[in-house]
Coordinates of C-alpha atoms in Angstrom, one line a residue:
M244 CA 93.0 98.3 120.1
E245 CA 93.1 95.9 123.2
E246 CA 96.8 95.6 122.8
R247 CA 97.3 99.3 122.8
R248 CA 95.1 99.7 125.9
R249 CA 97.1 97.0 127.7
R250 CA 100.4 98.7 126.8
K251 CA 99.0 102.1 128.0
E252 CA 98.0 100.6 131.4
V253 CA 101.3 98.9 132.1
K254 CA 103.0 99.9 135.3
L255 CA 106.6 100.7 134.9
M256 CA 109.0 98.9 137.3
D257 CA 111.9 101.2 136.6
K258 CA 111.6 105.0 136.8
E259 CA 114.5 105.5 134.5
F260 CA 113.8 103.0 131.8
C261 CA 111.7 100.0 131.1
V262 CA 111.2 98.1 127.8
M263 CA 107.6 96.9 127.2
S264 CA 107.9 95.7 123.6
C265 CA 105.3 93.4 122.1
C266 CA 106.0 90.7 119.5
S267 CA 109.4 90.0 121.0
R268 CA 110.8 93.2 119.4
N269 CA 113.1 94.1 122.3
I270 CA 115.7 96.7 121.5
H271 CA 119.2 95.2 121.8
G272 CA 118.3 93.6 125.1
G273 CA 116.6 96.6 126.5
K274 CA 119.7 98.9 126.8
T275 CA 119.1 102.6 127.3
W276 CA 119.9 105.3 124.8
E277 CA 121.0 108.9 125.1
E278 CA 119.7 111.8 123.0
V279 CA 122.5 113.3 120.8
K280 CA 120.5 115.9 118.9
H281 CA 117.0 117.1 118.5
I282 CA 116.0 116.9 114.8
A283 CA 112.4 118.1 114.5
H284 CA 108.9 118.1 115.7
G285 CA 107.1 115.5 113.6
A286 CA 103.5 115.0 112.7
R287 CA 100.8 114.1 115.2
N288 CA 102.5 115.5 118.4
T289 CA 105.7 113.5 117.9
T290 CA 109.3 114.5 118.4
I291 CA 112.2 113.2 116.4
S292 CA 115.7 113.0 117.8
L293 CA 119.1 111.5 116.9
A294 CA 120.3 109.2 119.7
K295 CA 123.1 106.8 120.6
Q296 CA 122.5 103.6 122.5
V297 CA 124.7 103.0 125.4
G298 CA 127.5 100.6 124.6
L299 CA 126.9 100.6 120.9
P300 CA 128.6 102.8 118.2
Q301 CA 125.8 103.4 115.7
L302 CA 123.3 106.2 115.9
V303 CA 119.6 105.7 115.8
V304 CA 116.6 107.9 115.2
V305 CA 114.0 108.0 118.0
K306 CA 110.4 109.1 117.4
Y307 CA 108.6 109.6 120.6
A308 CA 105.3 111.0 122.0
A309 CA 103.5 111.2 125.3
I310 CA 101.6 108.1 126.0
D311 CA 98.2 109.9 125.6
D312 CA 99.3 111.1 122.2
S313 CA 100.9 107.9 121.0
D314 CA 98.1 106.0 119.2
T315 CA 99.2 107.0 115.7
L316 CA 102.9 106.4 116.5
Q317 CA 102.0 103.0 117.9
R318 CA 100.1 102.1 114.8
Q319 CA 103.0 103.2 112.6
S320 CA 105.3 100.9 114.6
E321 CA 102.9 98.0 114.3
V322 CA 102.6 98.4 110.5
H323 CA 106.3 99.0 110.1
A324 CA 107.0 95.7 111.9
K325 CA 105.2 93.8 109.2
F326 CA 108.0 94.6 106.7
Q327 CA 111.0 93.7 108.9
G328 CA 113.7 92.1 106.9
C329 CA 113.0 94.0 103.7
P330 CA 116.3 95.8 102.8
Y331 CA 114.4 98.6 100.9
I332 CA 112.3 99.7 103.9
L333 CA 113.8 101.8 106.7
R334 CA 114.7 99.4 109.5
C335 CA 112.7 99.6 112.8
Y336 CA 114.6 98.4 115.8
G337 CA 111.5 98.2 118.0
D338 CA 109.5 100.2 120.5
E339 CA 109.7 101.0 124.2
Y340 CA 108.3 103.0 127.1
C341 CA 110.3 105.2 129.4
T342 CA 109.6 107.8 132.1
A343 CA 110.5 111.4 131.4
K344 CA 113.0 112.7 134.0
D345 CA 111.7 116.2 134.1
N346 CA 108.0 115.6 134.6
G347 CA 107.5 111.9 135.2
R348 CA 105.3 111.4 132.1
I349 CA 105.3 108.1 130.4
I350 CA 106.8 108.4 126.9
Y351 CA 106.4 106.0 124.0
N352 CA 109.5 105.6 121.8
V353 CA 110.1 103.9 118.4
L354 CA 113.7 103.4 117.3
F355 CA 114.6 103.6 113.6
E356 CA 117.7 103.1 111.5
H357 CA 119.6 106.4 111.0
A358 CA 119.6 107.6 107.4
S359 CA 122.8 109.7 107.4
G360 CA 122.4 110.5 103.7
G361 CA 119.2 112.6 104.5
N362 CA 116.2 112.3 102.3
L363 CA 115.7 112.2 98.5
A364 CA 114.0 115.7 98.4
D365 CA 117.2 117.3 99.8
L366 CA 119.4 115.4 97.4
I367 CA 117.3 116.6 94.5
K368 CA 117.5 120.2 95.6
T369 CA 121.3 120.2 96.0
S370 CA 122.1 118.1 92.9
R371 CA 123.8 120.1 90.1
G372 CA 123.1 123.3 91.9
G373 CA 119.4 122.6 92.0
A374 CA 119.0 122.5 88.2
G375 CA 118.5 119.5 86.1
G376 CA 117.9 116.7 88.7
L377 CA 120.0 113.6 89.3
P378 CA 122.1 111.6 86.9
E379 CA 119.9 109.0 85.2
S380 CA 122.0 106.2 86.5
D381 CA 121.2 107.3 90.1
V382 CA 117.5 107.7 89.2
K383 CA 117.4 104.1 87.9
S384 CA 119.1 102.8 91.1
F385 CA 116.8 104.7 93.5
T386 CA 113.7 103.9 91.4
K387 CA 114.5 100.2 91.5
S388 CA 115.0 100.3 95.3
I389 CA 111.7 102.1 95.8
L390 CA 109.9 99.6 93.6
L391 CA 111.4 96.7 95.5
G392 CA 110.2 98.3 98.7
L393 CA 106.7 98.9 97.3
D394 CA 106.6 95.3 96.0
C395 CA 107.2 94.1 99.5
I396 CA 104.5 96.4 101.0
H397 CA 101.9 95.5 98.4
N398 CA 102.6 91.8 98.7
E399 CA 101.8 92.1 102.4
G400 CA 98.4 93.6 101.4
Y401 CA 99.3 97.2 102.3
A402 CA 99.6 100.5 100.5
H403 CA 101.9 103.2 101.7
L404 CA 99.8 106.1 100.4
D405 CA 102.3 108.9 100.9
I406 CA 105.2 108.1 98.6
K407 CA 107.2 111.3 98.0
P408 CA 110.9 112.4 98.0
K409 CA 110.8 113.4 101.7
N410 CA 109.7 109.9 102.7
I411 CA 112.5 108.2 100.8
L412 CA 115.6 108.1 103.0
L413 CA 119.2 107.5 102.0
V414 CA 121.2 105.0 104.0
P415 CA 124.9 104.3 103.4
D416 CA 125.6 100.9 101.8
L417 CA 129.1 99.9 102.9
S418 CA 129.1 97.1 100.4
K419 CA 129.0 99.5 97.5
K420 CA 132.4 100.6 96.2
R421 CA 132.3 104.1 94.9
K422 CA 133.8 104.3 91.4
R423 CA 135.9 107.2 90.3
G424 CA 133.7 109.9 88.9
A425 CA 130.5 108.4 90.3
S426 CA 128.1 110.7 92.1
A427 CA 128.0 110.6 95.9
S428 CA 124.5 109.1 95.8
A429 CA 125.9 106.0 94.3
A430 CA 127.0 104.9 97.8
F431 CA 123.5 105.1 99.3
D432 CA 120.5 102.9 99.3
A433 CA 117.0 104.4 99.0
K434 CA 114.6 103.2 101.7
I435 CA 110.9 103.8 102.2
A436 CA 110.0 105.4 105.5
D437 CA 107.0 107.0 107.3
F438 CA 104.1 104.7 107.4
W439 CA 101.7 107.2 109.0
I440 CA 98.8 106.6 106.8
A441 CA 99.6 103.2 105.3
N442 CA 96.6 100.9 105.2
S443 CA 95.8 97.3 104.5
S444 CA 93.3 96.3 101.9
K445 CA 90.8 95.3 104.6
Q446 CA 91.1 98.6 106.4
I447 CA 90.7 100.5 103.1
L448 CA 87.5 98.7 102.3
A449 CA 86.2 99.2 105.8
E450 CA 86.7 103.0 105.6
L451 CA 84.8 103.5 102.3
R452 CA 81.7 104.8 104.0
W453 CA 79.7 107.6 102.3
E454 CA 80.3 110.2 105.0
D455 CA 84.1 109.5 104.6
R456 CA 84.3 109.6 100.9
W457 CA 85.9 113.1 100.7
C458 CA 88.2 112.9 103.6
L459 CA 91.5 112.7 101.9
E460 CA 94.9 111.8 103.3
G461 CA 98.2 112.2 101.6
T462 CA 100.3 114.8 99.9
P463 CA 98.5 116.8 97.2
R464 CA 101.3 116.9 94.6
Y465 CA 101.7 113.1 94.6
M466 CA 98.0 112.1 94.8
S467 CA 96.5 110.0 92.1
P468 CA 93.3 110.9 90.2
E469 CA 91.3 108.0 91.8
A470 CA 92.4 109.1 95.3
I471 CA 91.0 112.6 94.6
V472 CA 87.9 111.7 92.7
E473 CA 86.8 108.4 94.1
H474 CA 88.6 108.2 97.5
K475 CA 90.3 105.0 96.3
K476 CA 93.3 104.0 98.3
G477 CA 95.5 101.2 97.2
P478 CA 98.8 100.0 95.6
A479 CA 98.0 101.8 92.4
C480 CA 98.1 105.1 94.2
D481 CA 101.7 104.4 95.2
I482 CA 102.7 103.8 91.6
W483 CA 101.3 107.1 90.5
A484 CA 103.2 108.8 93.3
L485 CA 106.3 106.9 92.3
G486 CA 106.0 108.3 88.8
C487 CA 105.9 111.8 90.2
V488 CA 109.0 111.1 92.3
V489 CA 110.8 109.8 89.2
V490 CA 110.0 113.0 87.2
E491 CA 111.3 115.0 90.1
M492 CA 114.5 113.0 90.3
L493 CA 115.1 113.3 86.5
C494 CA 114.3 117.0 86.1
G495 CA 114.7 118.6 89.5
Q496 CA 111.2 120.0 89.3
P497 CA 107.9 118.6 90.6
A498 CA 105.7 116.7 88.2
F499 CA 102.8 119.1 88.7
S500 CA 103.2 122.9 88.6
I501 CA 101.0 125.2 90.6
K502 CA 99.5 128.3 88.9
P503 CA 99.9 131.7 90.6
G504 CA 97.0 132.2 93.0
E505 CA 95.7 128.7 92.6
S506 CA 94.0 127.2 95.7
L507 CA 94.4 123.7 96.9
E508 CA 90.8 123.0 95.9
D509 CA 91.4 124.2 92.3
F510 CA 94.7 122.2 92.1
L511 CA 93.0 119.0 93.2
D512 CA 90.1 119.7 90.9
R513 CA 92.4 120.1 88.0
I514 CA 94.2 116.8 88.7
G515 CA 91.1 114.8 89.6
F516 CA 88.4 116.1 87.3
G517 CA 90.4 118.0 84.6
R518 CA 92.1 114.8 83.5
E519 CA 95.5 116.4 83.7
S520 CA 98.5 114.1 83.8
P521 CA 102.0 115.0 84.6
R522 CA 103.9 116.3 81.6
I523 CA 106.6 113.9 80.6
P524 CA 109.6 116.0 79.6
V525 CA 111.7 115.4 76.5
G526 CA 115.4 115.2 76.9
I527 CA 115.3 112.0 79.0
S528 CA 115.8 108.5 77.5
R529 CA 112.9 106.9 75.6
E530 CA 112.9 104.1 78.2
A531 CA 112.4 106.7 81.0
Q532 CA 109.5 108.3 79.0
D533 CA 107.8 105.0 78.5
F534 CA 108.3 104.0 82.2
L535 CA 106.6 107.2 83.3
K536 CA 103.7 106.6 80.9
R537 CA 103.1 103.2 82.6
C538 CA 103.0 105.0 86.0
F539 CA 100.6 107.7 84.8
V540 CA 97.8 105.6 83.3
R541 CA 94.7 107.3 84.6
N542 CA 92.8 104.1 84.9
S543 CA 94.2 102.6 88.1
K544 CA 93.3 99.0 87.0
S545 CA 95.4 99.4 83.9
R546 CA 98.4 101.0 85.7
W547 CA 101.4 98.8 85.9
N548 CA 102.1 97.3 89.3
A549 CA 105.5 97.3 91.1
N550 CA 106.4 93.8 90.1
R551 CA 105.8 94.5 86.4
L552 CA 107.7 97.8 86.5
L553 CA 110.7 96.1 87.9
S554 CA 111.1 94.3 84.5
H555 CA 110.8 97.5 82.5
P556 CA 113.7 98.3 80.1
F557 CA 114.3 101.6 82.0
L558 CA 115.7 99.7 85.0
K559 CA 118.0 97.4 82.9
D560 CA 121.7 98.0 82.7
H561 CA 122.2 101.8 82.3
I562 CA 124.4 103.8 80.0
P563 CA 127.6 105.0 81.7
D564 CA 126.9 108.4 83.2
A565 CA 129.6 110.1 81.0
E566 CA 127.7 109.0 77.9
S567 CA 124.2 109.4 79.2
P568 CA 121.9 111.4 76.9
H569 CA 120.1 112.7 80.0
K570 CA 123.3 114.5 81.2
K571 CA 123.6 116.4 77.9
A572 CA 120.0 117.4 77.8
T573 CA 119.3 118.5 81.4
E574 CA 119.7 122.2 80.5
N575 CA 117.2 121.8 77.6
H576 CA 114.2 120.1 79.0
T577 CA 110.8 121.0 77.5
W578 CA 109.2 121.4 80.8
N579 CA 106.4 123.3 82.5
H580 CA 108.5 124.7 85.3
A581 CA 107.0 125.0 88.8
P582 CA 107.8 128.1 90.8
N583 CA 110.9 128.0 92.9
S584 CA 110.4 126.4 96.3
N585 CA 111.2 129.7 98.0
N586 CA 108.4 131.5 96.0
P587 CA 105.5 132.4 98.2
E588 CA 103.2 131.4 95.4
L589 CA 103.9 127.8 96.3
T590 CA 101.9 128.2 99.4
L591 CA 98.2 127.6 99.0
T592 CA 95.5 129.1 101.1
V593 CA 93.0 126.4 102.1
V594 CA 89.4 127.2 102.6
V595 CA 89.3 125.8 106.1
S596 CA 91.5 128.6 107.6
L597 CA 94.6 126.4 107.1
Q598 CA 97.8 127.1 105.2
S599 CA 99.2 124.1 103.4
S600 CA 101.7 123.6 100.5
L601 CA 101.5 120.9 97.9
E602 CA 104.4 119.1 99.7
S603 CA 102.5 118.9 103.0
P604 CA 100.2 116.1 104.0
L605 CA 96.5 116.9 103.5
G606 CA 94.9 115.3 106.5
N607 CA 91.1 115.7 106.7
I608 CA 90.7 119.1 105.1
M609 CA 88.1 118.4 102.4
A610 CA 84.9 119.4 104.1
E611 CA 84.5 122.7 102.2
M612 CA 85.1 120.9 98.9
G613 CA 82.3 118.5 99.5
S614 CA 79.4 120.2 97.8
R615 CA 81.1 120.7 94.4
V616 CA 82.7 117.2 94.5
E617 CA 79.4 115.5 95.5
D618 CA 77.5 117.3 92.7
R619 CA 80.0 116.1 90.1
A620 CA 80.0 112.6 91.6
R621 CA 76.2 112.4 91.5
H622 CA 76.3 113.6 88.0
E623 CA 78.7 110.9 87.1
D624 CA 76.6 108.3 88.9
L625 CA 73.6 109.4 86.9
L626 CA 75.4 109.1 83.6
E627 CA 76.7 105.7 84.6
A628 CA 73.1 104.6 85.5
Q629 CA 71.8 105.9 82.2
R630 CA 74.5 104.0 80.3
F631 CA 73.7 100.8 82.3
A632 CA 70.0 101.2 81.5
R633 CA 70.7 101.6 77.8
S634 CA 72.9 98.5 77.8
K635 CA 70.1 96.5 79.2
S636 CA 67.4 97.8 76.9

């Protein structure tokens, strides 16, 4: 916090541009960059643009926010810097301050590697006309990359807590030679991005206060049962979410369907308390089915971790795509289909006068759910106390 305050109070020496990067993370010697294209308005008052650094050929992505709104972006940059050097996490080139030319406001910028392949969510939607998902060979390749990234994150004592297709970006790998007949995605590496809500184990433990128990963060469709019921946040949550992503890659449909008219509260209630696990479709290889079962163990302590999953047979040498049983079976999955993404039924009305979809981050919107959840939690606590008393008698 003191470092952030110091960086906010810094006086800029150059009205056009000045690098004030901590931890020696200067950006290519502090050269300026030019905005090429506005991409989007991101979360937490950030703006995302495609940019080109002066004198350099490659494009970069710049996330920026006014200095007064930059705390979350600064924190994301600080967390991201801990994983520098891991090839399976989107590269962060550093951070900087500059002065806006139009109004003189101080702007905080973070520069990231440009993922020209887009994100995994878009690839899934466009693959095979949006029906059937990705070839299993690509699923294996992407899954292995994601797991290697998660293994790096978890070994540093962090959990990402928002693993989903939109947060998996595709970066060209020039070392890969595309074989004839191979899919376009074979030329891309999958990299984990967006560390908005990533937390270290120490931070997670510090936040487990009673009044915060039901303040959930994450994306509902990818949230684990323990995150919903017990507000547990840790590496095991990332593994559950990875399983949901793998199902989506294999089948082109989300792992959890939403029922017509179902509210966000009811959906989370069904996953957290109804003991519903994602339906593992038939038509995929036995190795893929077993891999998913390891990801979807409801007891988080028994769920396989990233390092163990990396040795699973599903990620071993794959069958050539032309002979893959998955390719023949994609039209015949036994599957509980979710509504089309354009269907208005996908949008959930949240009880706090907020509209959200299952693909959107939750934030802190659980206040209205508190009474029902606390009643159930207290009931479970009572049962646990009774069981403990009987075991001692």
